[in-house]
Amino acid sequence: MSNTHQYHHANDLDPSGEDPDSDIEFDLQELGSQREAESRRAHSTLQRLEQNFEDSHNDQIPLRNLRVGALRGPARRTRRPYESHLDDGEGSDREPILQGHDPHEDSDLVDDVDPLLSRGRSSTFRETGSTTTKLRVAWKKFQALVSDDNGGVNSYPTGSPRPEDAGSPRTIHIGSIPPRYPPNAISNAKYTAVSFLPRTLYNEFRFFLNLYFLFVALSQIIPPLRIGYLSTYIAPLAFVLSITLGKEALDDIARRQRDAEANKEEYTILDFGKNLKSTRRQRQQKRHIRGRAERYGRIAAIREEEEALGQNGHDELRAVRQIRVKSKDLKVGDVVRLEKDQRVPADLVVLKALAIESIGEPAVEMMKRKVDEDVDLLNGSVDQQAAQIPTTSSAGSSRPRTEQSPENVVGDTFIRTDQLDGETDWKLRLASPITQALDPRDFTKLTINAGKPDKKVNEFLGSIEFVPATKRSGMGLEANGPAGKDKKTITAPLTIDNTTWANTVLASSGAVLAVVVYTGSQTRQAMSTSASRSKTGLLELEINSITKLLCGLTLLLSIVLVAFEGFHDQPSDEDGRWYIVLVRFLILFSTIIPISLRVNLDLGKTVYARFIERDSDIPGAVVRTSTIPEDLGRIEYLLSDKTGTLTQNEMELKKIHVGTVSYANEAMEEVSAYVRQGFSGNAPGNVGQPAMLVTPSSLVNPAASAAATRTRREIGSRVRDVVLALALCHNVTPTTEEDEDGRQITTYQASSPDEIAIVRWTESVGLRVVHRDRHTITLESTDSSEIAVRVRILEVFPFTSEGKRMGIILQFYQGRQVNSLAEAEIGETWFYQKGADTVMTNIVAANDWLDEETANMAREGLRTLVVGRRKLSPQQHADFSNAYKEASISLSNRDQAIASAISNHLENNLELLGVTGVEDKLQKDVKPSLELLRNAGIKIWMLTGDKVETARCVAVSSKLVSRSQTIHTITALHTVSRTNPDATQDHLSLLASSPDSTALLIDGDSLSHLLTHHRQAFISLAVRLPAVIACRCSPTQKADIALLIRAYTKKRIACIGDGGNDVSMIQAADVGVGIVGKEGRQASLAADFSITQFCHLTKLLVWHGRNSYKRSAKLAQFVIHRGLIISIAQTVYSITANFRPYALYRDWLLVGYATIYTMFPVFSLVLDRDVDETLANLYPELYRELTSGRALSYRTFGIWLAVSVYQGALIQILSQLLLNDQDPLGSGTDRMIAVSFTALIINELAMVAFEVTTWHWIMMLTLVGTLATYVASVPFLGEYFDLEFLLTTGFYWRVAVITAGSLVPVYVAQIVGRTLRPPSYRKVRGG
């Protein structure tokens, strides 16, 4: 059968493309020869239905009950329309559950087949089809199982269409089951159940340390190489791997649990299933039709079913209800309802923006004035068609929609994208006029064509198609309109303005209906995010290098010992072959590389993570990657996001200057007084009369105290003028909403938070914006609560990044306040404009204070706006209107022509009213935190998606750029270099002239140009600068910069951010720090360390980072020393044993030495600290020393190696000399072992005490406890010691002499070294 139906309706019982129950798929011969005439009539009817079905895929065709030639399988027979959302895989969480529904009631769907099917051959076909269907279903289930990596999250119903190519464009039919697309689940997990063991074992054994121990452990399986018990080698390695793998498993389980919390967030979607109330009546009709089919034939029954369905009305099959689903269960094609401040869970296309309550005038009057402007949103044609789209009333009748209700006119909404691209400005999003005019029940008639998934957040191309409703006429279908007239599909384009991507936040009041187009890994955010990787600390890499050196030392020592004996076999000893001896020596000296090193370091990391999470000064801190805490003390570059990380993204107007006077802080009360005087409403004696509307001219001589001086009157007039300008020159719309207590409060929405801050300030000083639409603005005095100003909007010139200014032409209403604007008196016309000082300086009239004042505000980190105005005469306005209209219809250079018309007629010689300074509120303690980090030697880069001007202000206000540094700005370099090829070299030369005192400010395009054409020259210079501010950076660019710095400098870098746009950067860094943001936890979930405020980063690095690195470095070297000293003793013993590989300490002595006899005191070094927290913050320069890696280097390793050789050789030589035991295999060996082993234990405990800088009670307890444990275990060591000898004085004086000889010289050398060259921490501690 040719598949002629591309669209599957939501109510079709089987939406699959291969529907065995399709009403069109039949064989007329199966009807039997007795009814050939009826069959021919049915064939003719069905051909007409098939032709009309393509134009009416919205309505249910009641041919389901015909069952002619249908190859039915049991799984298909019981499928119900409302199950399209309920069997989306096992464990679906879609609600509500259908209560009280008996599955046996739908047995009619099975039973009504038999009376309508012919016997004989049709039965055979049915059985064959059933078997084929079962095999096909089983194969699909098997494919789904083997292709699903997420444990069934991506499972789809058996009847689902086949999965589409994830990278191909898609066609989405709302209300139908989509093809298989990625599940909409957040996943920051590193491993799956299958990949966990292979990946973790690879990560462990790629370190030479573990690979070496694996070789040693496996060698003990070979009998000639076995030295002691096999378990003494296998068990420690298994224990080490268990600890490490367990930590990785716990970390990944924690990530999955946090992901599950995010994936369980519930959203409301629209369900287009069948109305269940009609089920019982339909069952009765089916039974009645079966009876008539048995009496009068099947075709008559078909006709009666058609008539019955037409009487029931179409609405009963298309009822829309709202259900709650989890974020992970959202599918492509789902229509989601979003409310204010709700996070967008997937990539959506906006279908309908529900209106919000207006303030001031009634909503109906406001919306009616908009209708005329909305008709041409799609060049007139599409909107006119959409206006005639029929809708179905609750009674089931259909009527053309000739006028729009208020809630359907508004098709715009605002979203916040700072969590996606870092931009602070709100974005305006529009619903297509086609969908905005539709009733949600008609959404199933929509088809959306979208491009393939892409990571470009500012681009989208698509289209939307609408097939108008059809109505039934007997057995056929005809379009809604004149009979026989074809109804054309209405198509409209979709752009970025019609979308809202995942991880953005709905900012507008009201609600939005939007359809899911991309989910999961195909969303813009996910495609801009790099995959998580396993991170390895720098300390581990350094230890890995040292272990390779130790292995080489072990091999050299083994070869030397074999060489002294000679490379020949011992005929009397079957295990005397020289290569076996060599391997046995290697195994004996394996303690040089102690396996407990990894155990101690991993347990130490766990302790450091515990310290961080339990620190009361950084509440809410979470360590998500516990393998790299030492890297916190090695950071040299910090890459930070701006919005939400350094700033709160909350604007506040802090300062205003009106030419002669500047107002800030408490002085704003004086501004309020001037505003009350000018906008108080009625003059004395006019109480009870309508208030007089205020105009700029009426503010020249406001009602003021007669005693006021002329200067004060002039200042008051200027203040009122600038407040009025700020209250009118903007794009802010006031809205009302209810707070938690049910009270009505006023909120503002606009594309820029700066404008909202300014309008809030005008309200605080006495002038409130109460109404704004496309035609009018109304202001109210907060003092008298009366309308003070009404204006008519003639033209608006919005802000652009190129123009850096916005303007508005207003016509003031004057006279008394009236109820209708039609009766109001038209007054004067004014042009207001505000913008950046760089462009406004040449537009406003000459003055002597603007440059100085804007520079002062810029030094304070305030975002400055210059405000000006100009009065337009009727002739001037008419001249401008003509020029502007002519420019608007120009076919060439339209933008330049419009800009020229505005510049020539409006933007010249404006009256300068004042300058405002808006502050982007910084996070708590950002300034001292950045200063401390800078003093610690950390170079800070700020990477943001925001504008250049905004980034500059924040860099100055946060003290990222100090007063002694200059800011060099590079913008639009790619464009400039086309006309000036030397521009790039000029910029680089200027930066190279003073790299220590110059901060770089660069935009994303210029950065791309430099990295593409001058990569090496730029990065070599940029890493030397004290600060770099990169603006307009995409998430991918942020990650690329992090990777580039890592690759070029080989230094440790940290990245910190709070938004989803920072995830790639965080994962690319050596250390990723996420801040729990207001709108999301994506950065926090993907980070290695999670904190709640930026200021907590200083303690994380300067205190916890310092302690973690210093402690691990000391711990690692001491563990290596512990292994070296026993290996040196073994070497001396082997030399005295004629270079034979005999073990000095065997079995329990070897295991006990590395565990209960030394482990706890050595591990207690993780509690040591060289300075306290106060000194670490007071002297951040101490952090600089950590980045050099002096705490663990080849120099310190050499010192510990020398100490180990001295102490190990001395202990073993004196033990043998003092006991006159020259024969290692003699009878006095057990005495010698008792003396040397006891001296070894005491030596190690004393060395731990020598290394402690700050004592902790646990350290003392472990030292005393371990010594007591050794003494208590001596009676059980009779297999290795001569216990009788231990009761003599000879044992004790020999141990004392040997211990003193090994410890005193080392301790004296340590004291002398600290005195001659004291470390920095001793200098600041004063001792």
PDB file of N, CA and C in Angstrom, residues 726-789:
ATOM      1  N   LEU A 726      12.933  60.632  31.627  1.00  0.00           N
ATOM      2  CA  LEU A 726      13.235  59.240  31.955  1.00  0.00           C
ATOM      3  C   LEU A 726      11.971  58.406  32.109  1.00  0.00           C
ATOM      4  N   ALA A 727      10.874  59.021  32.540  1.00  0.00           N
ATOM      5  CA  ALA A 727       9.615  58.291  32.701  1.00  0.00           C
ATOM      6  C   ALA A 727       8.925  58.027  31.370  1.00  0.00           C
ATOM      7  N   LEU A 728       9.339  58.712  30.320  1.00  0.00           N
ATOM      8  CA  LEU A 728       8.685  58.572  29.011  1.00  0.00           C
ATOM      9  C   LEU A 728       9.557  57.900  27.964  1.00  0.00           C
ATOM     10  N   CYS A 729      10.859  58.104  28.016  1.00  0.00           N
ATOM     11  CA  CYS A 729      11.752  57.611  26.954  1.00  0.00           C
ATOM     12  C   CYS A 729      12.245  56.212  27.315  1.00  0.00           C
ATOM     13  N   HIS A 730      11.446  55.222  26.966  1.00  0.00           N
ATOM     14  CA  HIS A 730      11.806  53.839  27.269  1.00  0.00           C
ATOM     15  C   HIS A 730      10.865  52.905  26.519  1.00  0.00           C
ATOM     16  N   ASN A 731      11.070  51.608  26.701  1.00  0.00           N
ATOM     17  CA  ASN A 731      10.203  50.579  26.113  1.00  0.00           C
ATOM     18  C   ASN A 731       9.632  49.670  27.198  1.00  0.00           C
ATOM     19  N   VAL A 732       9.401  50.222  28.366  1.00  0.00           N
ATOM     20  CA  VAL A 732       8.932  49.455  29.504  1.00  0.00           C
ATOM     21  C   VAL A 732       7.412  49.380  29.497  1.00  0.00           C
ATOM     22  N   THR A 733       6.890  48.196  29.811  1.00  0.00           N
ATOM     23  CA  THR A 733       5.441  48.001  29.914  1.00  0.00           C
ATOM     24  C   THR A 733       5.100  47.603  31.343  1.00  0.00           C
ATOM     25  N   PRO A 734       4.218  48.352  32.020  1.00  0.00           N
ATOM     26  CA  PRO A 734       3.824  47.970  33.382  1.00  0.00           C
ATOM     27  C   PRO A 734       2.784  46.853  33.346  1.00  0.00           C
ATOM     28  N   THR A 735       2.866  45.968  34.299  1.00  0.00           N
ATOM     29  CA  THR A 735       1.908  44.862  34.413  1.00  0.00           C
ATOM     30  C   THR A 735       1.530  44.698  35.878  1.00  0.00           C
ATOM     31  N   THR A 736       0.440  43.999  36.104  1.00  0.00           N
ATOM     32  CA  THR A 736       0.034  43.685  37.476  1.00  0.00           C
ATOM     33  C   THR A 736       0.057  42.186  37.688  1.00  0.00           C
ATOM     34  N   GLU A 737       0.365  41.795  38.890  1.00  0.00           N
ATOM     35  CA  GLU A 737       0.335  40.386  39.253  1.00  0.00           C
ATOM     36  C   GLU A 737       0.100  40.299  40.755  1.00  0.00           C
ATOM     37  N   GLU A 738      -0.282  39.132  41.193  1.00  0.00           N
ATOM     38  CA  GLU A 738      -0.558  38.921  42.606  1.00  0.00           C
ATOM     39  C   GLU A 738       0.677  38.378  43.305  1.00  0.00           C
ATOM     40  N   ASP A 739       0.927  38.899  44.506  1.00  0.00           N
ATOM     41  CA  ASP A 739       2.012  38.365  45.299  1.00  0.00           C
ATOM     42  C   ASP A 739       1.516  37.180  46.103  1.00  0.00           C
ATOM     43  N   GLU A 740       2.345  36.672  47.008  1.00  0.00           N
ATOM     44  CA  GLU A 740       1.979  35.483  47.790  1.00  0.00           C
ATOM     45  C   GLU A 740       0.775  35.740  48.693  1.00  0.00           C
ATOM     46  N   ASP A 741       0.572  37.005  49.069  1.00  0.00           N
ATOM     47  CA  ASP A 741      -0.558  37.347  49.942  1.00  0.00           C
ATOM     48  C   ASP A 741      -1.823  37.684  49.174  1.00  0.00           C
ATOM     49  N   GLY A 742      -1.784  37.577  47.835  1.00  0.00           N
ATOM     50  CA  GLY A 742      -2.954  37.879  47.029  1.00  0.00           C
ATOM     51  C   GLY A 742      -3.132  39.342  46.713  1.00  0.00           C
ATOM     52  N   ARG A 743      -2.167  40.180  47.050  1.00  0.00           N
ATOM     53  CA  ARG A 743      -2.274  41.603  46.759  1.00  0.00           C
ATOM     54  C   ARG A 743      -1.789  41.897  45.350  1.00  0.00           C
ATOM     55  N   GLN A 744      -2.411  42.892  44.725  1.00  0.00           N
ATOM     56  CA  GLN A 744      -2.022  43.310  43.386  1.00  0.00           C
ATOM     57  C   GLN A 744      -0.774  44.198  43.476  1.00  0.00           C
ATOM     58  N   ILE A 745       0.267  43.821  42.771  1.00  0.00           N
ATOM     59  CA  ILE A 745       1.484  44.623  42.749  1.00  0.00           C
ATOM     60  C   ILE A 745       1.837  44.943  41.303  1.00  0.00           C
ATOM     61  N   THR A 746       2.553  46.028  41.119  1.00  0.00           N
ATOM     62  CA  THR A 746       2.943  46.476  39.785  1.00  0.00           C
ATOM     63  C   THR A 746       4.356  46.006  39.494  1.00  0.00           C
ATOM     64  N   THR A 747       4.533  45.388  38.345  1.00  0.00           N
ATOM     65  CA  THR A 747       5.861  44.985  37.897  1.00  0.00           C
ATOM     66  C   THR A 747       6.081  45.550  36.498  1.00  0.00           C
ATOM     67  N   TYR A 748       7.325  45.551  36.085  1.00  0.00           N
ATOM     68  CA  TYR A 748       7.673  46.100  34.776  1.00  0.00           C
ATOM     69  C   TYR A 748       8.385  45.025  33.966  1.00  0.00           C
ATOM     70  N   GLN A 749       8.143  45.083  32.667  1.00  0.00           N
ATOM     71  CA  GLN A 749       8.847  44.174  31.782  1.00  0.00           C
ATOM     72  C   GLN A 749       9.388  44.964  30.601  1.00  0.00           C
ATOM     73  N   ALA A 750      10.600  44.648  30.206  1.00  0.00           N
ATOM     74  CA  ALA A 750      11.275  45.321  29.110  1.00  0.00           C
ATOM     75  C   ALA A 750      12.435  44.458  28.671  1.00  0.00           C
ATOM     76  N   SER A 751      13.015  44.798  27.540  1.00  0.00           N
ATOM     77  CA  SER A 751      14.134  44.016  27.034  1.00  0.00           C
ATOM     78  C   SER A 751      15.418  44.308  27.782  1.00  0.00           C
ATOM     79  N   SER A 752      15.514  45.449  28.450  1.00  0.00           N
ATOM     80  CA  SER A 752      16.747  45.822  29.133  1.00  0.00           C
ATOM     81  C   SER A 752      16.488  46.050  30.612  1.00  0.00           C
ATOM     82  N   PRO A 753      17.255  45.436  31.490  1.00  0.00           N
ATOM     83  CA  PRO A 753      17.099  45.690  32.925  1.00  0.00           C
ATOM     84  C   PRO A 753      17.478  47.113  33.307  1.00  0.00           C
ATOM     85  N   ASP A 754      18.296  47.779  32.476  1.00  0.00           N
ATOM     86  CA  ASP A 754      18.622  49.185  32.745  1.00  0.00           C
ATOM     87  C   ASP A 754      17.373  50.052  32.714  1.00  0.00           C
ATOM     88  N   GLU A 755      16.527  49.833  31.710  1.00  0.00           N
ATOM     89  CA  GLU A 755      15.328  50.646  31.576  1.00  0.00           C
ATOM     90  C   GLU A 755      14.368  50.382  32.734  1.00  0.00           C
ATOM     91  N   ILE A 756      14.281  49.135  33.158  1.00  0.00           N
ATOM     92  CA  ILE A 756      13.416  48.830  34.298  1.00  0.00           C
ATOM     93  C   ILE A 756      13.937  49.536  35.545  1.00  0.00           C
ATOM     94  N   ALA A 757      15.249  49.562  35.732  1.00  0.00           N
ATOM     95  CA  ALA A 757      15.827  50.242  36.896  1.00  0.00           C
ATOM     96  C   ALA A 757      15.510  51.735  36.874  1.00  0.00           C
ATOM     97  N   ILE A 758      15.562  52.333  35.692  1.00  0.00           N
ATOM     98  CA  ILE A 758      15.281  53.774  35.591  1.00  0.00           C
ATOM     99  C   ILE A 758      13.809  54.052  35.874  1.00  0.00           C
ATOM    100  N   VAL A 759      12.908  53.231  35.337  1.00  0.00           N
ATOM    101  CA  VAL A 759      11.481  53.447  35.557  1.00  0.00           C
ATOM    102  C   VAL A 759      11.133  53.210  37.034  1.00  0.00           C
ATOM    103  N   ARG A 760      11.763  52.251  37.653  1.00  0.00           N
ATOM    104  CA  ARG A 760      11.545  52.050  39.086  1.00  0.00           C
ATOM    105  C   ARG A 760      12.022  53.263  39.880  1.00  0.00           C
ATOM    106  N   TRP A 761      13.107  53.867  39.438  1.00  0.00           N
ATOM    107  CA  TRP A 761      13.609  55.050  40.137  1.00  0.00           C
ATOM    108  C   TRP A 761      12.637  56.219  39.991  1.00  0.00           C
ATOM    109  N   THR A 762      12.084  56.434  38.793  1.00  0.00           N
ATOM    110  CA  THR A 762      11.115  57.524  38.621  1.00  0.00           C
ATOM    111  C   THR A 762       9.890  57.298  39.496  1.00  0.00           C
ATOM    112  N   GLU A 763       9.510  56.018  39.669  1.00  0.00           N
ATOM    113  CA  GLU A 763       8.399  55.727  40.575  1.00  0.00           C
ATOM    114  C   GLU A 763       8.778  56.058  42.016  1.00  0.00           C
ATOM    115  N   SER A 764      10.016  55.762  42.394  1.00  0.00           N
ATOM    116  CA  SER A 764      10.431  56.015  43.776  1.00  0.00           C
ATOM    117  C   SER A 764      10.495  57.492  44.098  1.00  0.00           C
ATOM    118  N   VAL A 765      10.705  58.332  43.080  1.00  0.00           N
ATOM    119  CA  VAL A 765      10.774  59.773  43.340  1.00  0.00           C
ATOM    120  C   VAL A 765       9.442  60.468  43.071  1.00  0.00           C
ATOM    121  N   GLY A 766       8.406  59.708  42.642  1.00  0.00           N
ATOM    122  CA  GLY A 766       7.083  60.314  42.574  1.00  0.00           C
ATOM    123  C   GLY A 766       6.354  60.261  41.261  1.00  0.00           C
ATOM    124  N   LEU A 767       6.918  59.638  40.220  1.00  0.00           N
ATOM    125  CA  LEU A 767       6.248  59.610  38.914  1.00  0.00           C
ATOM    126  C   LEU A 767       6.220  58.169  38.421  1.00  0.00           C
ATOM    127  N   ARG A 768       5.015  57.580  38.404  1.00  0.00           N
ATOM    128  CA  ARG A 768       4.851  56.171  38.087  1.00  0.00           C
ATOM    129  C   ARG A 768       4.262  55.993  36.698  1.00  0.00           C
ATOM    130  N   VAL A 769       4.794  55.023  35.957  1.00  0.00           N
ATOM    131  CA  VAL A 769       4.225  54.627  34.660  1.00  0.00           C
ATOM    132  C   VAL A 769       3.105  53.642  34.953  1.00  0.00           C
ATOM    133  N   VAL A 770       1.874  54.020  34.633  1.00  0.00           N
ATOM    134  CA  VAL A 770       0.731  53.161  34.948  1.00  0.00           C
ATOM    135  C   VAL A 770       0.144  52.479  33.718  1.00  0.00           C
ATOM    136  N   HIS A 771       0.470  52.991  32.561  1.00  0.00           N
ATOM    137  CA  HIS A 771      -0.072  52.362  31.351  1.00  0.00           C
ATOM    138  C   HIS A 771       0.873  52.616  30.187  1.00  0.00           C
ATOM    139  N   ARG A 772       1.026  51.576  29.342  1.00  0.00           N
ATOM    140  CA  ARG A 772       1.850  51.713  28.140  1.00  0.00           C
ATOM    141  C   ARG A 772       1.328  50.731  27.105  1.00  0.00           C
ATOM    142  N   ASP A 773       0.997  51.263  25.930  1.00  0.00           N
ATOM    143  CA  ASP A 773       0.704  50.402  24.803  1.00  0.00           C
ATOM    144  C   ASP A 773       1.426  50.974  23.594  1.00  0.00           C
ATOM    145  N   ARG A 774       1.047  50.528  22.421  1.00  0.00           N
ATOM    146  CA  ARG A 774       1.769  50.985  21.229  1.00  0.00           C
ATOM    147  C   ARG A 774       1.443  52.424  20.861  1.00  0.00           C
ATOM    148  N   HIS A 775       0.425  52.970  21.480  1.00  0.00           N
ATOM    149  CA  HIS A 775      -0.007  54.307  21.089  1.00  0.00           C
ATOM    150  C   HIS A 775       0.138  55.335  22.180  1.00  0.00           C
ATOM    151  N   THR A 776       0.015  54.937  23.425  1.00  0.00           N
ATOM    152  CA  THR A 776      -0.027  55.930  24.495  1.00  0.00           C
ATOM    153  C   THR A 776       0.819  55.492  25.688  1.00  0.00           C
ATOM    154  N   ILE A 777       1.186  56.498  26.491  1.00  0.00           N
ATOM    155  CA  ILE A 777       1.831  56.292  27.794  1.00  0.00           C
ATOM    156  C   ILE A 777       1.099  57.179  28.797  1.00  0.00           C
ATOM    157  N   THR A 778       0.833  56.625  29.967  1.00  0.00           N
ATOM    158  CA  THR A 778       0.166  57.383  31.023  1.00  0.00           C
ATOM    159  C   THR A 778       1.017  57.341  32.276  1.00  0.00           C
ATOM    160  N   LEU A 779       1.255  58.534  32.868  1.00  0.00           N
ATOM    161  CA  LEU A 779       2.028  58.652  34.097  1.00  0.00           C
ATOM    162  C   LEU A 779       1.121  59.132  35.216  1.00  0.00           C
ATOM    163  N   GLU A 780       1.424  58.656  36.411  1.00  0.00           N
ATOM    164  CA  GLU A 780       0.631  58.987  37.589  1.00  0.00           C
ATOM    165  C   GLU A 780       1.540  59.509  38.690  1.00  0.00           C
ATOM    166  N   SER A 781       1.052  60.481  39.393  1.00  0.00           N
ATOM    167  CA  SER A 781       1.784  60.996  40.548  1.00  0.00           C
ATOM    168  C   SER A 781       1.567  60.059  41.727  1.00  0.00           C
ATOM    169  N   THR A 782       2.658  59.559  42.293  1.00  0.00           N
ATOM    170  CA  THR A 782       2.520  58.666  43.444  1.00  0.00           C
ATOM    171  C   THR A 782       2.057  59.424  44.684  1.00  0.00           C
ATOM    172  N   ASP A 783       2.222  60.750  44.674  1.00  0.00           N
ATOM    173  CA  ASP A 783       1.814  61.544  45.836  1.00  0.00           C
ATOM    174  C   ASP A 783       0.306  61.714  45.883  1.00  0.00           C
ATOM    175  N   SER A 784      -0.308  62.043  44.728  1.00  0.00           N
ATOM    176  CA  SER A 784      -1.753  62.297  44.692  1.00  0.00           C
ATOM    177  C   SER A 784      -2.548  61.153  44.076  1.00  0.00           C
ATOM    178  N   SER A 785      -1.852  60.158  43.500  1.00  0.00           N
ATOM    179  CA  SER A 785      -2.496  59.015  42.818  1.00  0.00           C
ATOM    180  C   SER A 785      -3.412  59.487  41.698  1.00  0.00           C
ATOM    181  N   GLU A 786      -3.100  60.611  41.079  1.00  0.00           N
ATOM    182  CA  GLU A 786      -3.871  61.133  39.952  1.00  0.00           C
ATOM    183  C   GLU A 786      -3.018  61.095  38.693  1.00  0.00           C
ATOM    184  N   ILE A 787      -3.727  60.972  37.560  1.00  0.00           N
ATOM    185  CA  ILE A 787      -3.035  60.993  36.274  1.00  0.00           C
ATOM    186  C   ILE A 787      -2.378  62.359  36.092  1.00  0.00           C
ATOM    187  N   ALA A 788      -1.061  62.327  35.839  1.00  0.00           N
ATOM    188  CA  ALA A 788      -0.332  63.588  35.697  1.00  0.00           C
ATOM    189  C   ALA A 788       0.052  63.880  34.256  1.00  0.00           C
ATOM    190  N   VAL A 789       0.374  62.854  33.493  1.00  0.00           N
ATOM    191  CA  VAL A 789       0.861  63.045  32.116  1.00  0.00           C
ATOM    192  C   VAL A 789       0.234  61.980  31.229  1.00  0.00           C
TER     193      VAL A 789
END
